[in-house]
């Protein structure tokens, strides 16, 4: 009996961004240079497959610096760390490499500049996310307030409403953030905006790409981790277009019932999910369906980030 046809509409760009690519390369090169084990504070990027692959090469993942032995090198994750972390590493004489994405570091430097100029920062982001913890850790306590949504922005009562600035996490929903920013600007017309976009190119490009395919398909699958902010946002963007959407980590997580009545399936992947996982999903789908693949590219990405000094020669 012939298999039913399933059209796959694959969003582009999807998957790895330049910051994730760089962070993974930093761990790989550190292992090459120093030998295993190389310690990594927090998941280098939020993807189990990536973490397991690096673990197999000799990376040891820990949550805090005090779990790192004195003589071992340590890498800080792409999400960024509070200033106290490199300081503690220096105090212990640890050899460390910082894999913070340069676009997160850019937000860190903006936060420092704003606080130095006397502004109170409103930071739009998700409580508890490592990037938020890292950014709060760039400035003295009490100089930054976290705002998570429009309701929060409506209720915010600053000490000095004429002396505010806002910054954002890099992996937020473009549409949700615009609504929060509009609320802040309506309530505090003098609030200073960031110099450029804080939501990074990879986050906005992946959201635009999934938006472009979502209304033309019956359902969307996003490959990514449940703790990956940008992957969760892709599910929300697809759902807002009126399409059923689900997040899966691997092809094996796919519940076939999700495809009931689906003739056209959209596929994308978060910025920390490798392309291999997309191919794995397509291969699994091909076991039950006659798959017809079509890629819809909304923009082409050419961004690449330099490696830290000392590792670039090893690349
Ligand atoms: Fe950097 Fe954006 Fe990738 Fe995060 S999602 S690592 S900010 S490029």
XYZ file of C-alpha atoms and ligand atoms in Angstrom:
323
model
C 0.000 0.000 0.000
C 1.376 3.434 -0.903
C 2.118 5.911 1.875
C 0.013 9.062 2.307
C 1.584 12.277 1.020
C 2.831 14.810 3.566
C 4.069 18.183 2.366
C 6.888 19.548 4.499
C 7.337 23.311 4.456
C 10.690 24.004 6.085
C 11.409 27.507 7.366
C 14.721 29.228 6.672
C 16.565 30.562 8.512
C 16.255 27.976 11.281
C 18.565 26.220 13.716
C 22.045 27.284 14.754
C 22.837 30.979 14.980
C 26.311 32.529 14.929
C 26.434 32.822 18.741
C 25.627 29.139 19.290
C 28.052 28.070 16.588
C 30.822 30.097 18.236
C 30.060 28.801 21.742
C 30.193 25.160 20.646
C 33.430 25.785 18.723
C 34.948 27.382 21.834
C 34.299 24.230 23.877
C 35.610 21.969 21.098
C 38.772 24.049 20.662
C 39.318 24.258 24.419
C 39.219 20.451 24.590
C 41.686 20.264 21.662
C 43.990 22.788 23.277
C 43.875 21.728 26.942
C 42.767 18.112 26.641
C 39.747 16.662 28.466
C 38.147 17.407 30.776
C 37.120 20.986 30.080
C 34.454 22.262 32.464
C 31.468 24.238 31.191
C 29.409 26.354 33.557
C 25.724 25.791 32.690
C 24.585 24.107 29.446
C 26.750 25.799 26.798
C 23.555 26.269 24.761
C 20.079 25.005 25.625
C 20.087 21.774 23.638
C 20.466 18.286 25.071
C 21.851 16.820 21.858
C 24.601 19.465 21.726
C 25.404 19.050 25.422
C 25.560 15.236 25.133
C 27.810 15.465 22.035
C 30.239 17.779 23.830
C 30.132 15.605 26.927
C 31.196 12.663 24.765
C 34.181 14.740 23.581
C 35.306 15.516 27.149
C 33.229 18.459 28.399
C 31.947 18.332 31.979
C 28.869 20.454 32.638
C 28.403 22.055 36.047
C 26.048 24.702 37.379
C 28.452 26.601 39.614
C 32.116 27.505 39.607
C 32.822 25.796 42.937
C 32.243 22.463 41.165
C 35.293 23.153 38.938
C 38.655 21.800 40.186
C 41.487 24.347 40.587
C 43.584 23.056 37.708
C 40.845 22.651 35.075
C 39.837 25.145 32.378
C 36.229 26.376 32.432
C 34.013 27.858 29.717
C 31.097 30.220 30.447
C 27.944 29.574 28.418
C 26.590 31.600 25.468
C 23.901 33.143 27.699
C 26.423 35.257 29.603
C 27.316 35.348 33.285
C 27.166 37.934 36.081
C 30.427 39.824 36.580
C 30.917 37.977 39.863
C 31.585 34.726 37.948
C 34.756 35.725 35.993
C 35.851 37.613 39.119
C 35.529 34.425 41.222
C 37.393 32.479 38.511
C 40.207 35.056 38.562
C 40.358 34.985 42.362
C 40.844 31.222 42.221
C 43.425 31.477 39.429
C 41.220 29.386 37.112
C 41.828 29.448 33.388
C 38.517 30.454 31.807
C 37.032 31.145 28.397
C 33.944 33.255 27.938
C 31.548 31.926 25.281
C 28.986 34.675 25.922
C 27.411 35.590 22.586
C 28.791 38.965 21.435
C 25.196 40.193 21.055
C 24.528 39.445 24.737
C 27.818 41.158 25.666
C 26.616 44.190 23.706
C 23.553 44.408 25.981
C 25.845 44.043 29.029
C 27.956 47.015 27.914
C 24.818 49.095 27.264
C 23.573 48.311 30.777
C 26.868 49.479 32.291
C 26.832 52.660 30.210
C 23.250 53.509 31.200
C 23.878 52.952 34.892
C 27.057 55.054 34.677
C 24.967 57.852 33.154
C 22.569 57.641 36.106
C 19.609 55.983 34.368
C 17.448 53.313 35.990
C 17.092 50.375 33.593
C 13.845 48.593 32.817
C 14.903 45.172 31.553
C 12.319 43.298 29.487
C 12.902 39.568 29.867
C 11.924 36.287 31.511
C 12.668 35.821 35.186
C 15.184 33.083 35.949
C 16.602 32.780 32.417
C 20.425 32.632 32.600
C 20.746 35.563 30.192
C 18.622 37.715 32.523
C 20.662 36.640 35.552
C 23.856 37.453 33.638
C 22.661 40.895 32.559
C 21.433 41.809 36.047
C 24.871 40.790 37.267
C 26.540 43.530 35.199
C 25.161 46.393 37.270
C 24.781 47.187 40.987
C 21.696 45.793 42.722
C 18.674 48.088 42.557
C 19.687 49.799 39.287
C 17.622 47.487 37.063
C 13.987 46.326 37.221
C 12.697 43.244 35.398
C 9.483 43.653 33.399
C 8.031 40.465 31.927
C 4.873 41.573 30.133
C 2.422 44.381 29.374
C 0.551 44.008 32.696
C 3.842 44.301 34.505
C 4.752 47.416 32.478
C 1.359 48.961 33.318
C 1.893 48.419 37.036
C 5.530 49.534 37.241
C 6.037 52.508 39.586
C 9.571 53.901 39.220
C 11.210 56.204 41.731
C 12.166 58.672 38.994
C 9.925 58.290 35.902
C 11.891 60.904 33.948
C 15.166 59.008 34.223
C 14.532 55.585 32.711
C 16.013 53.487 29.913
C 14.997 50.061 28.686
C 16.929 47.055 27.395
C 15.702 43.591 26.447
C 16.713 39.953 26.521
C 17.977 38.895 23.069
C 15.596 35.970 22.543
C 12.161 37.491 23.165
C 9.070 37.518 20.994
C 9.368 40.501 18.645
C 5.599 41.174 18.803
C 5.223 40.800 22.593
C 8.236 43.013 23.207
C 6.878 45.712 20.895
C 3.700 45.767 23.014
C 5.667 46.068 26.274
C 7.866 48.815 24.789
C 4.779 50.704 23.546
C 3.301 50.539 27.063
C 6.520 51.838 28.629
C 6.851 54.632 26.061
C 3.225 55.693 26.582
C 3.630 55.779 30.358
C 7.169 57.207 30.399
C 7.679 59.289 27.238
C 11.241 60.193 28.229
C 12.386 56.549 28.513
C 15.623 55.995 26.578
C 15.579 53.208 23.993
C 18.578 50.976 23.194
C 20.940 52.161 20.440
C 20.086 49.216 18.249
C 17.718 46.265 18.499
C 18.432 44.081 21.533
C 16.380 41.170 20.212
C 19.052 39.541 18.110
C 19.024 39.020 14.347
C 18.729 35.230 14.760
C 15.670 35.442 17.015
C 13.833 37.909 14.766
C 14.789 36.090 11.552
C 13.558 32.723 12.888
C 10.306 34.279 14.092
C 9.744 35.995 10.718
C 10.479 32.726 8.897
C 8.021 30.646 10.952
C 5.401 33.382 10.611
C 5.811 33.226 6.831
C 5.044 29.486 6.692
C 2.585 29.065 9.587
C -0.625 30.260 7.909
C -0.055 28.012 4.879
C 0.295 24.732 6.793
C -1.954 22.620 9.029
C 0.533 22.331 11.903
C 4.072 23.345 12.838
C 6.782 21.389 14.636
C 9.564 23.339 16.308
C 12.718 21.436 17.185
C 14.236 22.802 20.361
C 14.621 22.373 24.096
C 11.892 23.231 26.624
C 14.323 25.640 28.345
C 15.285 27.353 25.064
C 13.669 30.779 25.099
C 13.917 31.391 21.360
C 12.454 27.934 20.565
C 9.451 28.518 22.850
C 8.864 31.854 21.122
C 8.731 30.074 17.728
C 5.876 27.886 18.989
C 4.001 30.986 20.179
C 4.528 32.820 16.882
C 3.146 29.857 14.914
C 0.147 29.543 17.261
C -0.620 33.239 16.908
C -0.925 32.697 13.181
C -3.770 30.313 14.043
C -1.781 27.128 13.496
C -1.358 24.165 15.817
C 2.257 24.015 16.981
C 4.389 21.817 19.200
C 7.940 21.774 20.493
C 9.908 18.534 20.254
C 13.513 17.855 21.227
C 14.130 14.921 18.889
C 12.262 13.094 16.130
C 11.530 10.278 18.569
C 9.432 12.707 20.678
C 6.937 13.070 17.827
C 3.484 11.799 18.725
C 1.992 10.529 15.458
C -1.459 11.647 16.629
C -0.234 15.248 16.240
C -0.268 14.653 12.480
C -3.899 13.502 12.283
C -5.531 15.477 9.488
C -2.274 17.237 8.588
C -1.517 17.465 4.856
C 1.102 20.198 5.113
C 3.505 20.365 8.050
C 5.721 23.344 8.830
C 9.116 22.629 10.386
C 11.600 24.930 12.042
C 14.298 24.710 14.707
C 15.427 27.010 17.508
C 18.807 28.746 17.421
C 20.427 26.072 19.586
C 19.174 23.064 17.579
C 21.500 21.534 14.960
C 20.323 20.847 11.406
C 20.986 17.157 11.969
C 17.874 17.063 14.189
C 15.766 18.513 11.360
C 17.032 15.816 9.008
C 16.340 13.184 11.673
C 12.728 14.393 11.865
C 12.306 14.376 8.081
C 13.696 10.828 7.978
C 11.274 9.669 10.670
C 8.338 11.274 8.852
C 9.437 9.521 5.666
C 8.931 6.134 7.346
C 5.149 6.736 7.375
C 4.598 9.329 4.648
C 5.579 10.128 1.122
C 7.239 13.391 2.060
C 7.558 16.305 -0.338
C 9.983 18.904 0.983
C 9.907 22.604 0.231
C 12.046 25.254 1.901
C 10.756 28.808 2.333
C 13.617 31.222 2.892
C 12.707 34.674 4.171
C 16.253 35.963 4.560
C 19.821 34.713 4.182
C 22.136 34.943 7.171
C 25.841 35.573 6.721
C 26.819 36.608 10.255
C 29.771 34.861 11.925
C 31.501 35.844 15.160
C 35.237 35.805 15.860
C 36.618 33.349 18.379
C 38.269 34.644 21.567
C 41.975 35.477 21.317
C 44.141 32.427 21.911
C 41.619 30.038 20.360
C 41.384 31.716 16.950
C 44.854 30.407 16.040
C 43.712 26.866 16.856
C 40.613 27.160 14.612
Fe 23.521 35.224 20.165
Fe 21.028 35.545 19.299
Fe 22.215 33.231 19.039
Fe 21.503 34.078 21.474
S 20.134 33.535 19.772
S 23.430 33.115 20.902
S 21.892 36.283 21.227
S 22.847 35.150 18.032
